[in-house]
PDB file of C-alpha atoms in Angstrom:
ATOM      1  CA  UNK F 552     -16.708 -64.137  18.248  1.00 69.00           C
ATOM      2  CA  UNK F 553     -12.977 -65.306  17.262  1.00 82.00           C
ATOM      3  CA  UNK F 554     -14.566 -64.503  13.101  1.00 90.00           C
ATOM      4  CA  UNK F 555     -16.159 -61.649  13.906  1.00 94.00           C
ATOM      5  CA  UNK F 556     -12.434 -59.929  15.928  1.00 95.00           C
ATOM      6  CA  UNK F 557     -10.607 -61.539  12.605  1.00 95.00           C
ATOM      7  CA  UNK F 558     -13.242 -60.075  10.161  1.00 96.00           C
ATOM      8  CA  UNK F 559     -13.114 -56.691  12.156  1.00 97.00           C
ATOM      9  CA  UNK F 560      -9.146 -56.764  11.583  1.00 98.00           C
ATOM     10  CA  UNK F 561      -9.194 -56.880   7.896  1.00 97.00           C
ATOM     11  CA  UNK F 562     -11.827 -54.304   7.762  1.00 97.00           C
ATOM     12  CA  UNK F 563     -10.017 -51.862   9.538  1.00 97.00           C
ATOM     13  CA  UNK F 564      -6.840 -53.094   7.303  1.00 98.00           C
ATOM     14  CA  UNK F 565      -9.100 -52.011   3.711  1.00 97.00           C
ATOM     15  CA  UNK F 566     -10.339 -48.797   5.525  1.00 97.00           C
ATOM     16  CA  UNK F 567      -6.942 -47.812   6.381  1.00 97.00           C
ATOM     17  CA  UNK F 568      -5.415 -44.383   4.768  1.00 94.00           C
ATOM     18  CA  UNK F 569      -1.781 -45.268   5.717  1.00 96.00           C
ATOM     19  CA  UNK F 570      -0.320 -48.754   5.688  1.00 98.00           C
ATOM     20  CA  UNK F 571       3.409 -48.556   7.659  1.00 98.00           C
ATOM     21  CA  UNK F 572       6.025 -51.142   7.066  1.00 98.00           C
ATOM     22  CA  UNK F 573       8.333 -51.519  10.064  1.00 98.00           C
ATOM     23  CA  UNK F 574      11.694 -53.338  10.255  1.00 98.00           C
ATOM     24  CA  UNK F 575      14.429 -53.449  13.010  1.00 97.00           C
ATOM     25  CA  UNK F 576      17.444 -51.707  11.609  1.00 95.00           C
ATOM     26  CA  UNK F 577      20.521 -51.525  14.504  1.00 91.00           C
ATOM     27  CA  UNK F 578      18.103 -52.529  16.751  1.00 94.00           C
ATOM     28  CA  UNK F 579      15.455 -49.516  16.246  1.00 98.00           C
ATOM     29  CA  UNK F 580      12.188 -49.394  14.407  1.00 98.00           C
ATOM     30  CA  UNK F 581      12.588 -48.232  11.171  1.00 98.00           C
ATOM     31  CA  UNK F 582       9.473 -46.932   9.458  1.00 98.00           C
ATOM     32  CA  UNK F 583       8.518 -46.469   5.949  1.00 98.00           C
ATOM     33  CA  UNK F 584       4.813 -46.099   4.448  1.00 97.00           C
ATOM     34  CA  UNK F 585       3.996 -48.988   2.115  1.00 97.00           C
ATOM     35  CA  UNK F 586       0.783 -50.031  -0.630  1.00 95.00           C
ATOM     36  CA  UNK F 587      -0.370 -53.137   0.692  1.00 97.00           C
ATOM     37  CA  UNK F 588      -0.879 -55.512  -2.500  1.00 98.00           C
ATOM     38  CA  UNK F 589      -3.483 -58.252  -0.991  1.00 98.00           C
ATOM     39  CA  UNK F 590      -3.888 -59.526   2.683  1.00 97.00           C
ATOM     40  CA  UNK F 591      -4.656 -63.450   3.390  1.00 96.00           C
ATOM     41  CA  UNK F 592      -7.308 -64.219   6.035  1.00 94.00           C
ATOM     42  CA  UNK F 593      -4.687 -66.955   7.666  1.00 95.00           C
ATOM     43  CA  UNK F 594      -2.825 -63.915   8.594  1.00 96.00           C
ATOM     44  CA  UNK F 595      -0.230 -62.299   5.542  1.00 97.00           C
ATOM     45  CA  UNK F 596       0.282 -59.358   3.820  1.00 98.00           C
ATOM     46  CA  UNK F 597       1.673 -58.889   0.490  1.00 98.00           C
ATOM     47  CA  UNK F 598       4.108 -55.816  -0.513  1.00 98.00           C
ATOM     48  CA  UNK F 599       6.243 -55.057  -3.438  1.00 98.00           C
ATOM     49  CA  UNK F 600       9.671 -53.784  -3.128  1.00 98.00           C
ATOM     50  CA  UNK F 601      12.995 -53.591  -4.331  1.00 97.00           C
ATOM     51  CA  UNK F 602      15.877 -55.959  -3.760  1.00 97.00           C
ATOM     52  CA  UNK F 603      18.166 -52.755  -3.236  1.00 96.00           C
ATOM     53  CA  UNK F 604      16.093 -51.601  -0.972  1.00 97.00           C
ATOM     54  CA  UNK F 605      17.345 -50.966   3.007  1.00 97.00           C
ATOM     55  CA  UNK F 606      14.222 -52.675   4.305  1.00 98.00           C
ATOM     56  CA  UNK F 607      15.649 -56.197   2.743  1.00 98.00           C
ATOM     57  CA  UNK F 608      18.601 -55.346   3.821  1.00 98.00           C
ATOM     58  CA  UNK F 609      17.098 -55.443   7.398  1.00 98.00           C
ATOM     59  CA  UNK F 610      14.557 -58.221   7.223  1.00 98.00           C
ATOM     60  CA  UNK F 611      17.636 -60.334   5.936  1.00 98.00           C
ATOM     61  CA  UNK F 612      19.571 -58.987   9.393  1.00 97.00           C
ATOM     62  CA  UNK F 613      16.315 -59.803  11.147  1.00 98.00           C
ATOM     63  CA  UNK F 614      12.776 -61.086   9.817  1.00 98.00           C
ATOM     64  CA  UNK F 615      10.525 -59.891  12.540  1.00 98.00           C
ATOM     65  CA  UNK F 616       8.519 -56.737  11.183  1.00 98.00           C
ATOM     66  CA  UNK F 617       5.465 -55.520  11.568  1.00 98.00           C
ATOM     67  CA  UNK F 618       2.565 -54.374   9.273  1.00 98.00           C
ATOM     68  CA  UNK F 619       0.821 -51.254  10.378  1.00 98.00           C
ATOM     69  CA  UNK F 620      -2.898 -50.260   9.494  1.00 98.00           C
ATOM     70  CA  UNK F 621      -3.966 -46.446  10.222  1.00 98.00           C
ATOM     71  CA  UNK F 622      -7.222 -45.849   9.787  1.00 96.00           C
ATOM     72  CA  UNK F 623      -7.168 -42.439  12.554  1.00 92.00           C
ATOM     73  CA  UNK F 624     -10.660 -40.785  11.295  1.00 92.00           C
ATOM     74  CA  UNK F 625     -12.581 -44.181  11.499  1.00 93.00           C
ATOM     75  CA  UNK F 626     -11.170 -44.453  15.208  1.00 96.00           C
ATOM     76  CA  UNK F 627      -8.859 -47.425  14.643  1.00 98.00           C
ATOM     77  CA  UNK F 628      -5.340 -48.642  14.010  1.00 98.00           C
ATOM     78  CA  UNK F 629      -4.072 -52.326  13.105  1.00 98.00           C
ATOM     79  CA  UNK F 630      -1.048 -54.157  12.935  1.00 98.00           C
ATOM     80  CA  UNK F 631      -0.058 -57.906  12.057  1.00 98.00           C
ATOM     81  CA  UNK F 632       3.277 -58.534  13.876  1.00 98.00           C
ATOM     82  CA  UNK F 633       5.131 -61.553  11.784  1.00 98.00           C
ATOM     83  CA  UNK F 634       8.293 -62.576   9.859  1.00 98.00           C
ATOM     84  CA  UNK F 635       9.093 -61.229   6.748  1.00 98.00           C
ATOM     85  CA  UNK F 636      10.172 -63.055   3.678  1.00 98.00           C
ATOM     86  CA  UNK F 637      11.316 -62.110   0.017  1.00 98.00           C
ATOM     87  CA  UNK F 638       9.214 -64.119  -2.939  1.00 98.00           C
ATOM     88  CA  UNK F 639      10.807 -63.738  -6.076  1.00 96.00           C
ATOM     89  CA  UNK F 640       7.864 -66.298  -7.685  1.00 97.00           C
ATOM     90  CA  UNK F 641       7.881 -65.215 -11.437  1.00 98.00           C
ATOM     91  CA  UNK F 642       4.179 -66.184 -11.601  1.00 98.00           C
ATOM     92  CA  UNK F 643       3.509 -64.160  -8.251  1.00 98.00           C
ATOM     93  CA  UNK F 644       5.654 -61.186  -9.830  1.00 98.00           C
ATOM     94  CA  UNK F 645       3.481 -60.986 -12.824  1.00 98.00           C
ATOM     95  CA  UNK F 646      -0.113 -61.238 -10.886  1.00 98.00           C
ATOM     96  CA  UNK F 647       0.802 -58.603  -8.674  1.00 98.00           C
ATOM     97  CA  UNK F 648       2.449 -56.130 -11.180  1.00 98.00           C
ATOM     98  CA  UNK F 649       1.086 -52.777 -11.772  1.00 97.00           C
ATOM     99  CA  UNK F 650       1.584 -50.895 -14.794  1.00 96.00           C
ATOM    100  CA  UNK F 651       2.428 -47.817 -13.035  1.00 96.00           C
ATOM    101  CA  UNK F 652       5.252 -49.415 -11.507  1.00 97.00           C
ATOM    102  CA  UNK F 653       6.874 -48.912 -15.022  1.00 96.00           C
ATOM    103  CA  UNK F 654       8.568 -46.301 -13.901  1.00 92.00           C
ATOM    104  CA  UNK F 655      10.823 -48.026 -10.859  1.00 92.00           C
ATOM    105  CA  UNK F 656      11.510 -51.844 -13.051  1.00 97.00           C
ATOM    106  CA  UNK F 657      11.173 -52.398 -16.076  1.00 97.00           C
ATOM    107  CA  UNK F 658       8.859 -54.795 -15.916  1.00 97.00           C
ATOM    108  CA  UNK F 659       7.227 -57.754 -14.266  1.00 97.00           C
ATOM    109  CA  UNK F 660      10.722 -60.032 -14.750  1.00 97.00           C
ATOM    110  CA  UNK F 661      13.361 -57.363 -13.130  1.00 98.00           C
ATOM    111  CA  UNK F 662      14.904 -59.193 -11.125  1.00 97.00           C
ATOM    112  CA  UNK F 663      15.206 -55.847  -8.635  1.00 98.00           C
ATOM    113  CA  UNK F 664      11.407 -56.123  -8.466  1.00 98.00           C
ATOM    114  CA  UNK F 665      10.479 -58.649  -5.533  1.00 98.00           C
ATOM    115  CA  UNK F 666       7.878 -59.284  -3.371  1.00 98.00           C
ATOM    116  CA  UNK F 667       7.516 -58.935   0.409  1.00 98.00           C
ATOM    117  CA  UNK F 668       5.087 -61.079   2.331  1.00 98.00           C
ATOM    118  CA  UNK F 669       4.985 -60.498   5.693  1.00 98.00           C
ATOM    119  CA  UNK F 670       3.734 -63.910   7.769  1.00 98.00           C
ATOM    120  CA  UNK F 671       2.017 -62.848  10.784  1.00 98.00           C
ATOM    121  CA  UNK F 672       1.914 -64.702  13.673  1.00 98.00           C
ATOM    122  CA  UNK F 673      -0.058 -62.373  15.898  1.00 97.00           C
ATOM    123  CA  UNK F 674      -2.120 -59.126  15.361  1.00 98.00           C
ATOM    124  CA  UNK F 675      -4.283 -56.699  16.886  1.00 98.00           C
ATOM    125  CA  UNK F 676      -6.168 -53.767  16.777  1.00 98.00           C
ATOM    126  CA  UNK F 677      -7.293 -50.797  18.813  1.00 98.00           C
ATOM    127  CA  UNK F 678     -10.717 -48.777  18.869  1.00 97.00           C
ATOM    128  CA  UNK F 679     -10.060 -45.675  19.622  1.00 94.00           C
ATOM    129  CA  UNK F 680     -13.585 -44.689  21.287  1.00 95.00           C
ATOM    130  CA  UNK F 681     -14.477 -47.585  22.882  1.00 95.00           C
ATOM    131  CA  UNK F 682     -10.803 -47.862  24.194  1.00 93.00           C
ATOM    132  CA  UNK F 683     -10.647 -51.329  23.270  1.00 96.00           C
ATOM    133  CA  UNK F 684      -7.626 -53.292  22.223  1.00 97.00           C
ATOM    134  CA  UNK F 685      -8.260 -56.667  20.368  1.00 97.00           C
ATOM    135  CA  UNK F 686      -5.528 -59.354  19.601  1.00 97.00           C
ATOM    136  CA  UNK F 687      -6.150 -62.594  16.882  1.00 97.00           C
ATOM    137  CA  UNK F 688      -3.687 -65.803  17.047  1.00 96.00           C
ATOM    138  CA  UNK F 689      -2.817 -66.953  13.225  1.00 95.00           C
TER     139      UNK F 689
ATOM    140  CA  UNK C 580      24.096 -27.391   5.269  1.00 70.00           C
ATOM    141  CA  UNK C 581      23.738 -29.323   8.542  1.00 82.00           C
ATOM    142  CA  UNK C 582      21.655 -26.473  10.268  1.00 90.00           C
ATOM    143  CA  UNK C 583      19.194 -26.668   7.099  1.00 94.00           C
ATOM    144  CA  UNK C 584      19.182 -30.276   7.642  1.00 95.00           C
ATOM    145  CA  UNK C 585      17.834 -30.283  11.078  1.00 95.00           C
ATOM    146  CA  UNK C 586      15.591 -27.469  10.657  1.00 96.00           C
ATOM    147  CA  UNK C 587      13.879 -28.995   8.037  1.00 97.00           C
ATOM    148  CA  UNK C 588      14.092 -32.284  10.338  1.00 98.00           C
ATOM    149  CA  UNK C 589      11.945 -30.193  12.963  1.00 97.00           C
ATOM    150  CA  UNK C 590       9.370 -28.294  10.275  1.00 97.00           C
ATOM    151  CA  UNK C 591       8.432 -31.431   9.442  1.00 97.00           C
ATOM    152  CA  UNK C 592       7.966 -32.750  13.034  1.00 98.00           C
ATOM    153  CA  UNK C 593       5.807 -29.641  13.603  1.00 97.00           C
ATOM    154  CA  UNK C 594       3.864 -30.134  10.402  1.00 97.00           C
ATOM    155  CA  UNK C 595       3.392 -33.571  11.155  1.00 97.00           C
ATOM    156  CA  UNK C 596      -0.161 -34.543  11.254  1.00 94.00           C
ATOM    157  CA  UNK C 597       0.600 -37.751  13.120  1.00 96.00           C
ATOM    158  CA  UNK C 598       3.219 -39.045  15.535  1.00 98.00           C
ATOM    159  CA  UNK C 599       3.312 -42.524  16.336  1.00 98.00           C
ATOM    160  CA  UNK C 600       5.669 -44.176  18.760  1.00 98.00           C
ATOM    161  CA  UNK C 601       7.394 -47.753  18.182  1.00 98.00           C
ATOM    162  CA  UNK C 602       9.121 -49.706  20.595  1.00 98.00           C
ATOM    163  CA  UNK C 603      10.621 -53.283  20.541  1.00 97.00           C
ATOM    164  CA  UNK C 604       7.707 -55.652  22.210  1.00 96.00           C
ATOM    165  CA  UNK C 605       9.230 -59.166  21.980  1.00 91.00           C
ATOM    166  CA  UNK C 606      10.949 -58.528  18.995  1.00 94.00           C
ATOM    167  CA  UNK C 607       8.504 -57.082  16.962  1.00 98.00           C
ATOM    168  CA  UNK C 608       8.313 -53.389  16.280  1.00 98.00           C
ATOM    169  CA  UNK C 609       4.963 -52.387  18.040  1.00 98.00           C
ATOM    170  CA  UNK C 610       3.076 -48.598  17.015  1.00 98.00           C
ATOM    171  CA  UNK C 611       1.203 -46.521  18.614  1.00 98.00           C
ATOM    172  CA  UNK C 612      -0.165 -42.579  17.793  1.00 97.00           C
ATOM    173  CA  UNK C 613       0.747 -40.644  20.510  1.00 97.00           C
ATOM    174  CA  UNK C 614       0.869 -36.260  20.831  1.00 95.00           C
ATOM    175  CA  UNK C 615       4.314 -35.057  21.009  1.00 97.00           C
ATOM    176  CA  UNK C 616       4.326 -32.686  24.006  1.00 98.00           C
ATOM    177  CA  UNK C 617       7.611 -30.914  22.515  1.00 98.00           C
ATOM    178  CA  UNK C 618      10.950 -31.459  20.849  1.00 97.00           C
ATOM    179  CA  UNK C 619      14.634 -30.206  21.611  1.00 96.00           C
ATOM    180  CA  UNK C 620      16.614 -29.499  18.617  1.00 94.00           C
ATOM    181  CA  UNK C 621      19.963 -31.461  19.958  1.00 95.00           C
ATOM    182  CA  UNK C 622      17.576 -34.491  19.504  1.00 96.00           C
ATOM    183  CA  UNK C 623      14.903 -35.271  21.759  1.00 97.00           C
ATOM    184  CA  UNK C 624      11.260 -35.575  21.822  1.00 98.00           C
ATOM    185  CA  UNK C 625       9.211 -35.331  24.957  1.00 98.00           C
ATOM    186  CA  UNK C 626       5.606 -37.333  25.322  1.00 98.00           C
ATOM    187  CA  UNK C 627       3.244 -38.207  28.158  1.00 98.00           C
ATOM    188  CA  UNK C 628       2.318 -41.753  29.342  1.00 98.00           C
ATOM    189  CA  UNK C 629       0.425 -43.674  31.783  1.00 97.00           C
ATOM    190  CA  UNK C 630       2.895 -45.622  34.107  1.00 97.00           C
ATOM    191  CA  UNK C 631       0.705 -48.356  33.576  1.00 96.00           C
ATOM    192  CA  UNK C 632       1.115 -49.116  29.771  1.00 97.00           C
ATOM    193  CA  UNK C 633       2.523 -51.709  27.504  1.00 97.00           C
ATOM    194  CA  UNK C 634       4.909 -49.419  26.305  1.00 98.00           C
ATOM    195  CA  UNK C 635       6.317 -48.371  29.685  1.00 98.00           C
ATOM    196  CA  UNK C 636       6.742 -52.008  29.969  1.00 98.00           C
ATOM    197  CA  UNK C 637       7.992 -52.615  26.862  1.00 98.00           C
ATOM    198  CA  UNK C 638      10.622 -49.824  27.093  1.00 98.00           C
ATOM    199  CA  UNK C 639      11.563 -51.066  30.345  1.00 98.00           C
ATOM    200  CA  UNK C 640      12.990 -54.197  28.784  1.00 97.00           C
ATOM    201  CA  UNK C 641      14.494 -52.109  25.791  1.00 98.00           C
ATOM    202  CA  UNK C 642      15.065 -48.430  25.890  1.00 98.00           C
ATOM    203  CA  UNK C 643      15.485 -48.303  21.947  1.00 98.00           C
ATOM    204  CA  UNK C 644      12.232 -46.581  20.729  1.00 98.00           C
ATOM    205  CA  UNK C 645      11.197 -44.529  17.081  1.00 98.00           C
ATOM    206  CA  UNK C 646       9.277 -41.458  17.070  1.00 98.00           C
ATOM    207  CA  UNK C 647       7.984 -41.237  13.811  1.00 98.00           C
ATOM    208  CA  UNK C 648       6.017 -37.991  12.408  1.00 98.00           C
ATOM    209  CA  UNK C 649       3.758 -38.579   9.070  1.00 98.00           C
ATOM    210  CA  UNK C 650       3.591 -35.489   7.231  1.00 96.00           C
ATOM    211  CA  UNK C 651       2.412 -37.236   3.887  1.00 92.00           C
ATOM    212  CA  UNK C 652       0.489 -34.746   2.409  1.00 92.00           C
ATOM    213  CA  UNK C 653       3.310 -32.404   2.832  1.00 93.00           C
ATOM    214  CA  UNK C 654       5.275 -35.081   1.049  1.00 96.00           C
ATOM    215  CA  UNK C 655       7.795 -36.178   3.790  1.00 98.00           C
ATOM    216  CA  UNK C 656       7.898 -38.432   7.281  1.00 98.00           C
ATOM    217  CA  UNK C 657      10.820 -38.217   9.678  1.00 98.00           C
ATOM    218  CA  UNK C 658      11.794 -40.307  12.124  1.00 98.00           C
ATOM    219  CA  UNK C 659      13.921 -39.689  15.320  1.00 98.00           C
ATOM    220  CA  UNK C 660      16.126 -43.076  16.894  1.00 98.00           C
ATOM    221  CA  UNK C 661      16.644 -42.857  20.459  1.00 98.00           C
ATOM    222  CA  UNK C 662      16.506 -44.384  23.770  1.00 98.00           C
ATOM    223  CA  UNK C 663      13.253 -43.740  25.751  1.00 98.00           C
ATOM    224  CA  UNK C 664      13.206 -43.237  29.991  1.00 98.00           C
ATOM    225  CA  UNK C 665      10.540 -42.082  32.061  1.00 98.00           C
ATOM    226  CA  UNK C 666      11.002 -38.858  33.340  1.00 98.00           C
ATOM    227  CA  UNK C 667       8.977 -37.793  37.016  1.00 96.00           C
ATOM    228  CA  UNK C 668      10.120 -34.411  37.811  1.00 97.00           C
ATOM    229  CA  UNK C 669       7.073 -33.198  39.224  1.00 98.00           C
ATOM    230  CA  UNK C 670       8.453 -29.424  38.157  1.00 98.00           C
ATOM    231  CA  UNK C 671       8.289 -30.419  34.621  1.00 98.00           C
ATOM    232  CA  UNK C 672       5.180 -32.881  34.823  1.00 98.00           C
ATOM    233  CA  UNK C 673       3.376 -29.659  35.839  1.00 98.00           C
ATOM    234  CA  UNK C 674       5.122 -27.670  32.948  1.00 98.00           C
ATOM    235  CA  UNK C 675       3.451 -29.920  30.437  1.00 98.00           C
ATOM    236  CA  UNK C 676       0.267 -30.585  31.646  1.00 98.00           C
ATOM    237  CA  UNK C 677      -2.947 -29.599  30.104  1.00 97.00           C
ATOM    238  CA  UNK C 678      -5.717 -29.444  31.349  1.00 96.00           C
ATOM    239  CA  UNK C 679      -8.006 -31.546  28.953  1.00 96.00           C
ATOM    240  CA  UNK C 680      -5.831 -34.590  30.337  1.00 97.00           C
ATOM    241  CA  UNK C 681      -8.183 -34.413  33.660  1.00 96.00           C
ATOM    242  CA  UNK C 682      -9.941 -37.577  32.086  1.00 92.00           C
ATOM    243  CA  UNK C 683      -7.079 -39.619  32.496  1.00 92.00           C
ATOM    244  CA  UNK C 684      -5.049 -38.944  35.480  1.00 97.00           C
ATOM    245  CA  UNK C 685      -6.326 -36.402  38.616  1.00 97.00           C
ATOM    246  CA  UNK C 686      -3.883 -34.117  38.270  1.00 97.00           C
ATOM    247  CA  UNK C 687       0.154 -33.074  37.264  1.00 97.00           C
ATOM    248  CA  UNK C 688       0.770 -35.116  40.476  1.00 97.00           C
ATOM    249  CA  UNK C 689      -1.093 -37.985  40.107  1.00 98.00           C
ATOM    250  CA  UNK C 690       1.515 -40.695  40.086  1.00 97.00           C
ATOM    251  CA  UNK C 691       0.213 -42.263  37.341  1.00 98.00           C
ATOM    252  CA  UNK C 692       1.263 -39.241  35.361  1.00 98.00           C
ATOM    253  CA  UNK C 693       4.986 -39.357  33.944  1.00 98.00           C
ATOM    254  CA  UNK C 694       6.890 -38.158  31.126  1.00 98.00           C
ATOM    255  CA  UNK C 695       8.560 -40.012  28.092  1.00 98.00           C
ATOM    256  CA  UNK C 696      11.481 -38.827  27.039  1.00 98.00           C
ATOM    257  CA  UNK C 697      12.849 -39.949  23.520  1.00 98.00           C
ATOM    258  CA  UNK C 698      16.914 -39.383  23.764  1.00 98.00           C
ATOM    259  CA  UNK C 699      17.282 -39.227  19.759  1.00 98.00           C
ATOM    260  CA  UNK C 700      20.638 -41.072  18.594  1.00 98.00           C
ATOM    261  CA  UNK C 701      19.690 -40.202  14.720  1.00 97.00           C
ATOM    262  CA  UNK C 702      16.813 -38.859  12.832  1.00 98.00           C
ATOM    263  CA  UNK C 703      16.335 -38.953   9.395  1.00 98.00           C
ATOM    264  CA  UNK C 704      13.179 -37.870   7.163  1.00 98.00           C
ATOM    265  CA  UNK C 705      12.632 -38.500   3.537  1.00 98.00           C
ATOM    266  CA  UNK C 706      11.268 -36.326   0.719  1.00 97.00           C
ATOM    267  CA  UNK C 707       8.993 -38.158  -1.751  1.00 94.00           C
ATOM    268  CA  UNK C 708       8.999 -36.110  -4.471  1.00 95.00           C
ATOM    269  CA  UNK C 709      12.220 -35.756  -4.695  1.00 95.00           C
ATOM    270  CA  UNK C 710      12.935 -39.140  -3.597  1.00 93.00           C
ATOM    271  CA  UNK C 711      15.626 -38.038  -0.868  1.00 96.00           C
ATOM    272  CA  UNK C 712      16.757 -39.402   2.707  1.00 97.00           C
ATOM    273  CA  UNK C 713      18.661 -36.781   4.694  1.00 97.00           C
ATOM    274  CA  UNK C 714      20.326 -37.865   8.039  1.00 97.00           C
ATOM    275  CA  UNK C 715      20.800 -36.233  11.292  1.00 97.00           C
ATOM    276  CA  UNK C 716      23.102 -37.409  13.987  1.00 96.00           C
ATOM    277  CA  UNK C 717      22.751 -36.110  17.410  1.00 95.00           C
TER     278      UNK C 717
END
């Protein structure tokens, strides 16, 4: 039962249309729509972003975030409440890198180009027809 | 300049083709889609609620709260800070209620029934294509 509310979570995640990255900033949500780069099973999502940016600004003023997963016309929303961390792994850097992303850094080594992995510590998920709300542990 | 600022700040609120609502729930930012019943241009936005939520809870133990309105085909999002209250006027509970809300609660006087009010602080909205945040203060 536990798999199948964990499976149903990611599902919903890779369906979504709009993934939402929301930080605390002077103590109110702050929202900005992100491309999720990979999700982990154990319970983290992966994000590119840059150093400059406001949201590291705020996740270095306070860590807790949350990912949000709409996915409205299949009936469901997600989101994996966690800490958020910078990785500046150069190996990391280069696996994720687009090519498209040419156009913000200049390549897989600027150093303004960082990666944001939220670690989730709880998540959940609502079905919109059924009315059903669903929560997983990492 | 300012006028222009806010007006656009409410076109994209009405072109919005999803509001979500984000409060503080231990810590962590926590969303939810919810219909905005109206707005007031010196900053606030007006919602309804079951007294019997999480988020009635939640704003109970911090008033800060986001409205945020996706409007991403359109190319922008805005978002209005504020502090949320509960609001039971019955004169105004029966000003907003419709009629397809009969599922929920038995009527504009059914206790159950109350307003959210969203006191904005700030707003701001961002322009993707040209890469622009604009800021509001109430």
């Amino acid at each position: 039962m536990e798999q199948e509310v964990e499976e149903k979570l990611w599902e919903i995640v890779e369906e979504s249309e709009i993934a939402l990255f929301i930080t605390n900033a002077e103590g109110y949500p702050r929202v900005r729509p992100m491309t999720i780069l990979a999700y982990e099973e154990e319970g983290g999502v992966w994000f590119a972003t840059s150093r400059s940016s406001r949201k590291v600004e705020e996740i270095a003023r306070n860590a807790k975030a949350t990912a949000c997963f709409l996915n409205l016309e299949g009936g469901a929303y997600a989101q994996v409440f966690g800490e958020a961390e910078l990785v500046e792994d150069p190996e990391l850097k280069k696996e994720f890198w687009e090519e498209e992303w040419s156009d913000y850094w200049e390549g897989p080594d600027d150093p303004d180009y960082v990666l944001l992995y939220l670690r989730g510590a709880r998540a959940e998920y609502y079905l919109v027809d059924e009315d059903e709300l669903w929560v997983v542990e990492f």
